[in-house]
Short mmCIF file of C-alpha atoms and ligand atoms in Angstrom, two decimals:
data_model
loop_
_atom_site.label_atom_id
_atom_site.label_comp_id
_atom_site.label_asym_id
_atom_site.label_seq_id
_atom_site.Cartn_x
_atom_site.Cartn_y
_atom_site.Cartn_z
CA MET A 1 41.76 233.32 56.29
CA ILE A 2 40.38 230.82 58.70
CA ASN A 3 40.36 227.25 57.68
CA ARG A 4 37.29 224.96 57.49
CA ARG A 5 38.03 223.30 60.87
CA GLN A 6 38.31 226.64 62.68
CA HIS A 7 35.18 227.77 61.01
CA LEU A 8 33.35 224.75 62.26
CA LEU A 9 34.67 225.12 65.82
CA ALA A 10 33.59 228.76 65.84
CA LEU A 11 30.15 227.90 64.57
CA ALA A 12 29.73 225.10 67.22
CA ALA A 13 30.92 227.57 69.97
CA ALA A 14 28.37 230.24 68.75
CA THR A 15 25.63 227.57 68.66
CA THR A 16 26.43 226.45 72.18
CA LEU A 17 26.50 230.06 73.40
CA ALA A 18 23.14 230.79 71.71
CA ALA A 19 21.59 227.53 73.17
CA GLY A 20 22.98 228.57 76.60
CA THR A 21 21.66 232.16 76.42
CA ALA A 22 18.37 230.80 75.15
CA GLN A 23 18.14 228.44 78.11
CA ALA A 24 19.15 231.10 80.67
CA GLN A 25 16.65 233.52 79.19
CA SER A 26 13.89 231.16 78.70
CA ASP A 27 11.13 231.62 81.31
CA THR A 28 10.59 227.86 81.66
CA VAL A 29 12.84 225.25 83.25
CA LYS A 30 12.27 221.66 83.07
CA VAL A 31 12.59 218.86 85.68
CA GLY A 32 12.64 215.21 84.56
CA VAL A 33 10.92 212.66 86.79
CA ILE A 34 11.39 208.99 86.13
CA LEU A 35 9.02 206.55 87.91
CA PRO A 36 7.64 203.14 87.56
CA MET A 37 4.12 204.05 86.55
CA THR A 38 3.37 200.51 85.29
CA GLY A 39 4.74 197.01 86.43
CA PRO A 40 5.07 195.62 89.88
CA SER A 41 6.16 198.89 91.55
CA ALA A 42 3.32 201.03 89.90
CA SER A 43 1.91 202.04 93.27
CA THR A 44 5.16 203.92 94.00
CA GLY A 45 4.94 205.75 90.68
CA ARG A 46 1.24 206.60 91.33
CA GLN A 47 1.93 207.91 94.82
CA ILE A 48 4.98 210.05 93.87
CA ASP A 49 3.20 211.39 90.71
CA ALA A 50 0.14 212.47 92.83
CA ALA A 51 2.30 214.13 95.35
CA ILE A 52 4.27 216.14 92.70
CA LYS A 53 0.97 217.26 91.13
CA LEU A 54 -0.30 218.30 94.54
CA TRP A 55 2.86 220.43 95.06
CA MET A 56 2.61 222.01 91.57
CA ALA A 57 -0.96 223.03 92.29
CA GLN A 58 -0.15 224.41 95.73
CA SER A 59 2.96 226.27 94.57
CA GLY A 60 1.58 227.71 91.36
CA GLY A 61 4.33 225.74 89.54
CA LYS A 62 6.83 228.63 89.72
CA ALA A 63 10.30 228.78 91.21
CA GLY A 64 13.14 231.33 90.90
CA GLY A 65 10.89 233.49 88.75
CA LYS A 66 10.53 230.69 86.17
CA LYS A 67 7.64 228.38 85.23
CA VAL A 68 8.61 224.84 86.15
CA GLU A 69 7.69 222.11 83.63
CA VAL A 70 7.71 218.62 85.09
CA ILE A 71 8.17 215.86 82.61
CA VAL A 72 7.07 212.48 84.00
CA LYS A 73 8.46 209.31 82.22
CA ASP A 74 7.52 205.67 82.98
CA ASP A 75 10.51 203.25 83.27
CA ALA A 76 8.23 200.30 84.38
CA GLY A 77 10.78 199.43 87.03
CA VAL A 78 13.42 198.39 84.38
CA ALA A 79 16.93 199.85 85.00
CA ASP A 80 17.96 199.98 81.30
CA THR A 81 14.93 202.02 80.62
CA THR A 82 15.59 204.42 83.51
CA ARG A 83 19.02 205.04 82.18
CA ARG A 84 17.83 205.61 78.58
CA LEU A 85 15.13 208.04 79.78
CA ALA A 86 17.55 209.86 81.90
CA GLN A 87 19.87 210.35 78.99
CA GLU A 88 17.13 211.65 76.84
CA LEU A 89 15.91 214.02 79.47
CA VAL A 90 19.34 215.50 79.96
CA VAL A 91 20.41 215.65 76.31
CA ASN A 92 17.07 216.51 74.53
CA ASP A 93 14.93 218.10 77.06
CA LYS A 94 17.95 219.88 78.90
CA VAL A 95 16.29 219.24 82.26
CA VAL A 96 17.84 221.04 85.26
CA ALA A 97 17.29 218.13 87.54
CA LEU A 98 16.40 214.47 87.45
CA ALA A 99 14.19 212.93 90.11
CA GLY A 100 12.06 210.00 91.06
CA PHE A 101 13.74 206.53 91.16
CA GLY A 102 11.30 203.97 92.61
CA LEU A 103 13.78 201.19 93.15
CA THR A 104 17.51 200.89 94.15
CA PRO A 105 18.67 199.41 90.89
CA LEU A 106 17.02 202.19 88.93
CA ALA A 107 18.75 204.91 90.94
CA LEU A 108 22.15 203.09 90.64
CA ALA A 109 21.83 202.76 86.81
CA THR A 110 21.19 206.58 86.50
CA ALA A 111 24.05 207.71 88.78
CA PRO A 112 26.86 207.80 86.09
CA ILE A 113 24.55 210.09 83.94
CA ALA A 114 24.15 212.52 86.73
CA THR A 115 27.78 212.63 87.38
CA GLN A 116 28.89 212.95 83.71
CA SER A 117 26.29 215.67 82.82
CA LYS A 118 26.52 217.39 86.26
CA THR A 119 22.80 217.11 86.64
CA PRO A 120 21.42 217.08 90.21
CA MET A 121 19.50 213.82 90.87
CA VAL A 122 16.90 213.69 93.66
CA VAL A 123 16.15 210.12 94.93
CA MET A 124 12.60 210.28 96.07
CA ALA A 125 11.92 206.57 96.81
CA ALA A 126 14.87 204.15 96.60
CA ALA A 127 16.44 203.55 100.02
CA THR A 128 19.70 201.52 99.99
CA SER A 129 22.27 203.40 102.03
CA ALA A 130 24.95 203.35 99.30
CA ILE A 131 22.95 205.17 96.64
CA THR A 132 24.02 208.68 97.75
CA GLU A 133 27.73 207.48 97.36
CA ALA A 134 27.31 206.42 93.77
CA SER A 135 27.42 210.12 92.46
CA PRO A 136 28.28 213.44 94.13
CA PHE A 137 25.09 214.80 92.33
CA ILE A 138 22.75 212.60 94.12
CA LEU A 139 20.60 213.97 97.09
CA ARG A 140 17.91 211.87 98.87
CA THR A 141 14.45 212.85 100.21
CA SER A 142 13.21 209.26 100.91
CA PHE A 143 15.02 207.42 103.80
CA THR A 144 17.52 204.59 104.21
CA LEU A 145 16.91 201.05 105.42
CA PRO A 146 19.52 201.29 108.04
CA GLN A 147 17.73 204.34 109.45
CA ALA A 148 14.37 202.51 109.56
CA ALA A 149 15.51 199.14 110.72
CA VAL A 150 17.53 200.23 113.78
CA GLY A 151 14.43 201.65 115.42
CA ILE A 152 12.61 198.35 115.72
CA ALA A 153 15.84 196.65 116.64
CA GLU A 154 16.09 198.95 119.65
CA TRP A 155 12.33 198.47 120.58
CA ALA A 156 12.01 194.66 120.28
CA PRO A 157 14.48 193.45 122.93
CA LYS A 158 13.09 195.73 125.51
CA ASN A 159 9.57 194.42 124.84
CA GLY A 160 9.98 190.66 125.42
CA ILE A 161 11.29 189.72 122.03
CA LYS A 162 14.61 187.83 122.48
CA LYS A 163 14.66 185.26 119.55
CA VAL A 164 13.82 186.38 115.98
CA VAL A 165 13.94 185.07 112.42
CA SER A 166 14.52 187.88 109.85
CA LEU A 167 12.91 187.88 106.38
CA VAL A 168 13.97 190.37 103.61
CA THR A 169 13.73 190.77 99.90
CA ASP A 170 16.99 189.68 98.29
CA TYR A 171 18.49 192.91 96.98
CA GLY A 172 20.17 196.14 98.10
CA PRO A 173 17.56 197.55 100.66
CA GLY A 174 16.92 193.98 101.94
CA ASN A 175 20.62 193.49 102.56
CA ASP A 176 20.73 196.75 104.53
CA ALA A 177 17.59 196.02 106.55
CA GLU A 178 18.94 192.52 107.45
CA LYS A 179 22.42 193.69 108.29
CA TYR A 180 21.42 196.74 110.49
CA PHE A 181 18.32 195.07 112.15
CA THR A 182 20.38 191.92 113.19
CA GLU A 183 23.47 193.70 114.13
CA ARG A 184 21.64 196.03 116.58
CA PHE A 185 19.31 193.34 117.86
CA ILE A 186 22.30 191.18 118.76
CA LEU A 187 24.02 194.13 120.40
CA ASN A 188 20.99 194.55 122.52
CA GLY A 189 21.10 190.92 123.70
CA GLY A 190 18.87 189.31 121.14
CA THR A 191 19.36 186.13 119.18
CA VAL A 192 18.82 185.74 115.40
CA MET A 193 17.79 182.06 114.68
CA GLU A 194 17.70 182.33 110.92
CA LYS A 195 18.03 184.95 108.13
CA LEU A 196 15.59 184.25 105.19
CA ARG A 197 15.31 185.89 101.79
CA THR A 198 12.69 186.16 99.15
CA PRO A 199 13.20 187.26 95.45
CA LEU A 200 12.19 190.76 94.37
CA ARG A 201 9.99 189.54 91.58
CA GLY A 202 7.20 186.95 91.96
CA ALA A 203 7.73 186.33 95.65
CA ASP A 204 5.69 183.56 97.22
CA PHE A 205 5.94 183.71 101.04
CA ALA A 206 4.51 180.25 101.82
CA PRO A 207 7.83 178.23 101.90
CA VAL A 208 9.58 180.84 104.11
CA LEU A 209 6.58 181.16 106.34
CA GLN A 210 6.63 177.33 106.93
CA LYS A 211 10.27 177.76 108.01
CA VAL A 212 9.33 180.40 110.45
CA ARG A 213 6.56 178.43 111.97
CA ASP A 214 9.01 175.53 112.47
CA ALA A 215 11.73 177.73 114.03
CA LYS A 216 9.17 179.16 116.61
CA PRO A 217 10.81 182.47 117.27
CA ASP A 218 9.29 185.12 119.52
CA ALA A 219 8.92 187.41 116.50
CA LEU A 220 9.54 187.52 112.73
CA PHE A 221 11.27 190.73 111.51
CA VAL A 222 10.32 191.70 107.93
CA PHE A 223 11.43 194.05 105.23
CA LEU A 224 9.63 194.10 101.78
CA PRO A 225 9.54 196.81 99.31
CA SER A 226 6.37 198.96 99.13
CA GLY A 227 3.70 197.03 97.32
CA GLN A 228 4.30 193.57 98.72
CA GLY A 229 2.95 193.99 102.30
CA ALA A 230 -0.65 193.04 101.63
CA GLN A 231 0.26 189.74 99.99
CA PHE A 232 2.63 188.86 102.74
CA MET A 233 0.13 189.81 105.50
CA LYS A 234 -2.47 187.65 103.89
CA GLN A 235 -0.27 184.53 103.76
CA PHE A 236 1.05 185.25 107.39
CA GLY A 237 -2.58 185.07 108.57
CA GLU A 238 -3.59 182.12 106.35
CA ARG A 239 -0.64 180.03 107.71
CA GLY A 240 -1.79 180.81 111.31
CA LEU A 241 1.52 182.29 112.40
CA ASP A 242 -0.18 184.95 114.45
CA LYS A 243 -2.36 182.13 116.14
CA ALA A 244 0.82 180.22 116.82
CA GLY A 245 2.05 183.21 118.96
CA ILE A 246 4.68 184.42 116.58
CA ARG A 247 4.75 188.31 116.67
CA LEU A 248 5.44 190.31 113.63
CA ILE A 249 7.85 193.32 113.70
CA ALA A 250 8.82 195.13 110.50
CA THR A 251 9.95 198.35 108.84
CA GLY A 252 7.04 200.53 107.85
CA ASP A 253 7.46 199.46 104.22
CA VAL A 254 5.38 196.34 105.21
CA THR A 255 2.54 198.22 106.92
CA ASP A 256 2.54 200.72 103.96
CA ASP A 257 -0.29 203.29 104.17
CA ASP A 258 -1.00 202.54 100.56
CA GLN A 259 -2.25 199.08 101.40
CA LEU A 260 -2.71 199.03 105.10
CA ASN A 261 -6.32 199.71 105.38
CA ASP A 262 -7.16 196.56 103.16
CA MET A 263 -4.90 194.19 105.36
CA GLY A 264 -7.59 193.31 107.83
CA ASP A 265 -7.21 192.16 111.48
CA VAL A 266 -4.06 190.25 110.93
CA ALA A 267 -2.07 193.71 110.71
CA LEU A 268 -3.47 194.86 114.02
CA GLY A 269 -0.78 195.21 116.72
CA VAL A 270 2.18 194.96 114.29
CA VAL A 271 4.85 197.11 115.70
CA ASN A 272 7.24 198.68 113.15
CA SER A 273 9.63 201.67 112.59
CA HIS A 274 9.59 204.18 109.86
CA HIS A 275 9.90 207.85 108.95
CA TYR A 276 6.31 208.60 107.81
CA SER A 277 2.73 207.62 108.99
CA ALA A 278 -0.33 209.23 107.32
CA ALA A 279 -1.55 209.36 111.00
CA HIS A 280 1.42 211.62 112.02
CA PRO A 281 -0.35 214.06 114.27
CA SER A 282 1.09 217.42 113.11
CA ALA A 283 -0.81 220.32 111.55
CA ALA A 284 1.31 220.23 108.52
CA ASN A 285 0.67 216.52 108.00
CA LYS A 286 -3.16 216.87 108.61
CA LYS A 287 -3.30 219.44 105.86
CA PHE A 288 -1.13 217.32 103.57
CA VAL A 289 -3.18 214.20 103.96
CA ALA A 290 -6.49 216.10 103.59
CA ASP A 291 -5.40 217.96 100.42
CA PHE A 292 -3.82 214.70 99.03
CA GLN A 293 -6.99 212.70 99.72
CA ALA A 294 -9.24 215.32 98.33
CA ALA A 295 -7.25 215.25 95.03
CA ASN A 296 -6.76 211.55 94.74
CA LYS A 297 -9.31 209.46 96.65
CA PHE A 298 -6.37 207.39 98.19
CA ARG A 299 -4.16 207.81 101.31
CA PRO A 300 -0.62 209.11 100.78
CA ASN A 301 2.14 206.79 101.89
CA PHE A 302 5.86 207.31 102.54
CA MET A 303 6.59 207.30 98.87
CA ALA A 304 4.23 210.24 98.35
CA VAL A 305 6.07 212.24 101.13
CA GLY A 306 9.41 211.53 99.54
CA GLY A 307 8.15 212.83 96.27
CA TYR A 308 6.52 215.85 97.87
CA ASP A 309 9.64 216.78 99.77
CA GLY A 310 11.86 216.15 96.72
CA ILE A 311 9.88 218.44 94.41
CA ARG A 312 9.90 221.00 97.08
CA LEU A 313 13.68 220.79 97.54
CA ILE A 314 14.15 221.31 93.75
CA PHE A 315 11.82 224.31 93.90
CA ARG A 316 13.72 225.89 96.76
CA GLY A 317 17.04 225.28 95.00
CA LEU A 318 15.69 226.90 91.88
CA ASP A 319 14.61 229.91 93.95
CA THR A 320 18.15 230.36 95.02
CA THR A 321 19.68 229.84 91.62
CA LYS A 322 17.01 231.88 89.79
CA GLY A 323 16.35 228.85 87.72
CA ALA A 324 19.89 227.69 86.98
CA GLY A 325 20.78 224.01 87.11
CA GLY A 326 24.10 222.13 87.34
CA GLU A 327 26.34 222.52 90.33
CA ALA A 328 24.76 225.74 91.42
CA LEU A 329 21.43 223.91 91.90
CA LEU A 330 23.13 221.00 93.63
CA ASN A 331 24.76 223.40 96.10
CA ALA A 332 21.57 225.29 96.64
CA MET A 333 19.84 222.13 97.64
CA LYS A 334 22.46 220.87 100.11
CA GLY A 335 21.89 221.83 103.68
CA GLN A 336 18.14 222.62 103.21
CA ILE A 337 15.96 222.30 106.39
CA PHE A 338 12.22 222.30 106.26
CA GLU A 339 9.14 220.94 107.89
CA SER A 340 7.87 217.91 105.98
CA PRO A 341 4.59 216.17 106.66
CA ARG A 342 6.76 213.65 108.39
CA GLY A 343 8.35 216.21 110.73
CA GLN A 344 11.47 218.33 110.32
CA ILE A 345 14.08 217.13 107.76
CA LEU A 346 17.66 218.14 106.89
CA ILE A 347 19.45 217.31 103.76
CA ASP A 348 22.97 216.95 105.17
CA ALA A 349 25.37 219.09 103.18
CA GLN A 350 28.23 216.77 103.23
CA SER A 351 26.62 213.39 102.73
CA ARG A 352 23.54 214.75 100.64
CA GLU A 353 21.58 212.29 102.73
CA ILE A 354 18.39 212.91 104.64
CA VAL A 355 18.41 213.36 108.39
CA GLN A 356 15.03 212.72 110.01
CA ASP A 357 12.95 211.41 113.00
CA ILE A 358 12.27 207.64 112.99
CA TYR A 359 8.93 206.63 114.76
CA ILE A 360 8.01 203.48 116.42
CA ARG A 361 4.42 202.74 115.50
CA LYS A 362 1.77 200.19 116.16
CA VAL A 363 -1.11 199.30 113.70
CA GLU A 364 -4.38 200.19 115.34
CA ARG A 365 -7.97 200.62 114.18
CA LYS A 366 -9.28 204.20 114.58
CA ASP A 367 -12.61 205.40 113.35
CA GLY A 368 -12.98 202.18 111.29
CA GLN A 369 -9.62 202.40 109.60
CA LEU A 370 -6.23 200.94 110.08
CA TRP A 371 -3.34 203.29 110.75
CA ASN A 372 0.29 203.21 111.92
CA ILE A 373 -0.08 205.05 115.26
CA GLU A 374 3.30 206.55 116.45
CA PHE A 375 4.12 205.99 120.12
CA ASP A 376 7.87 206.63 120.39
CA VAL A 377 10.42 208.55 118.36
CA GLN A 378 14.18 208.72 117.71
CA LYS A 379 15.15 212.27 116.85
CA ALA A 380 17.17 213.48 113.95
CA VAL A 381 18.57 210.02 112.83
CA LYS A 382 21.39 210.12 110.42
CA ASP A 383 21.89 207.18 108.15
CA PRO A 384 23.67 204.57 110.22
CA GLY A 385 25.07 203.13 106.99
CA LYS A 386 27.35 206.27 106.72
CA LEU A 387 28.66 206.24 110.22
CA LYS A 388 31.52 203.79 109.81
C1 PHB B 1 14.34 200.29 96.96
O1 PHB B 1 14.37 199.62 95.97
O2 PHB B 1 15.32 200.98 97.31
C2 PHB B 1 13.21 200.35 97.75
C3 PHB B 1 11.89 200.23 97.26
C4 PHB B 1 10.73 200.19 98.09
C5 PHB B 1 10.84 200.34 99.44
C6 PHB B 1 12.09 200.48 100.02
C7 PHB B 1 13.29 200.39 99.24
O3 PHB B 1 9.71 200.36 100.28
#
């Protein structure tokens, strides 16, 4: 006769088997998306959520013969909340993939859960280079700051900018932007006069802008996370830095399409480098922007495109695995190539990192609106943060 312990084990095994079969046979698979829908980074959540809804409407919400249910959770930009929500989505909802992640600390807090539960995790927004190294289950459809910052560091010294001050937000992506911009700028013969930082929360730019005025560089290089650009631009203008002949160069996070149109004349002429502009002149992007604006009454920014491509990546993976998750889904997403609204992208199979074109753009007024107009491109840029 079997003892009680063996009986319990057999019961547990049977239950697991039944649950597994139910999941395999179910005609619905779930994807868990965690975003800052409230708090200081709410614009990132709003953009990505809208892009995912657009994809769901366009695709009919089916992949691999299954209905895909997207569960969106709000972490308000708080890392402990992101981690708890990820745990709940994996354990209770049995999601086949986790996605979203509006800020670097939120992605890093979730990485151990992806690893332990073998759940693929698609980073749609956060952009510190090291994120994809935090778990073998992480793939990225946003960008990295080294990718974005090197473009403007190449352009500036060839265009009369020899002395700069740099200004970044004091956390992961800011460290990357400062490091990769200044290294490349110095390599190209430039001088970095000062490296300034502002805090992630509650940044007031007045004190640092006064320092920049006093230093009188040819240009100020800036990285700030999406959502802070308009406030910065306003203070840059109010302090008269543009009138004092100090040029502004940046990563495209600062001239973010979410806010650009409200920034006014002070933004005109700002040269910056990034992977996506709503003005990108391809047929695929024109359709994306038109469909997005028809559904939302606001312009998509680079966060929206990270979300749109991220959900498409998950759908394509599910098409291959016929709806299965875990390592099969991870492997099915590696090496994908497709045409994004930003241009062609590749998810490098080895690094799970995005390879994409980086554009040099200038803010111009066209048909009464402000846009980042692309005038040069670096093709198929791999993350410089992984090349050492
Ligand atoms: C990040 O926290 O990784 C982040 C957020 C917003 C950006 C770029 C990077 O625009």
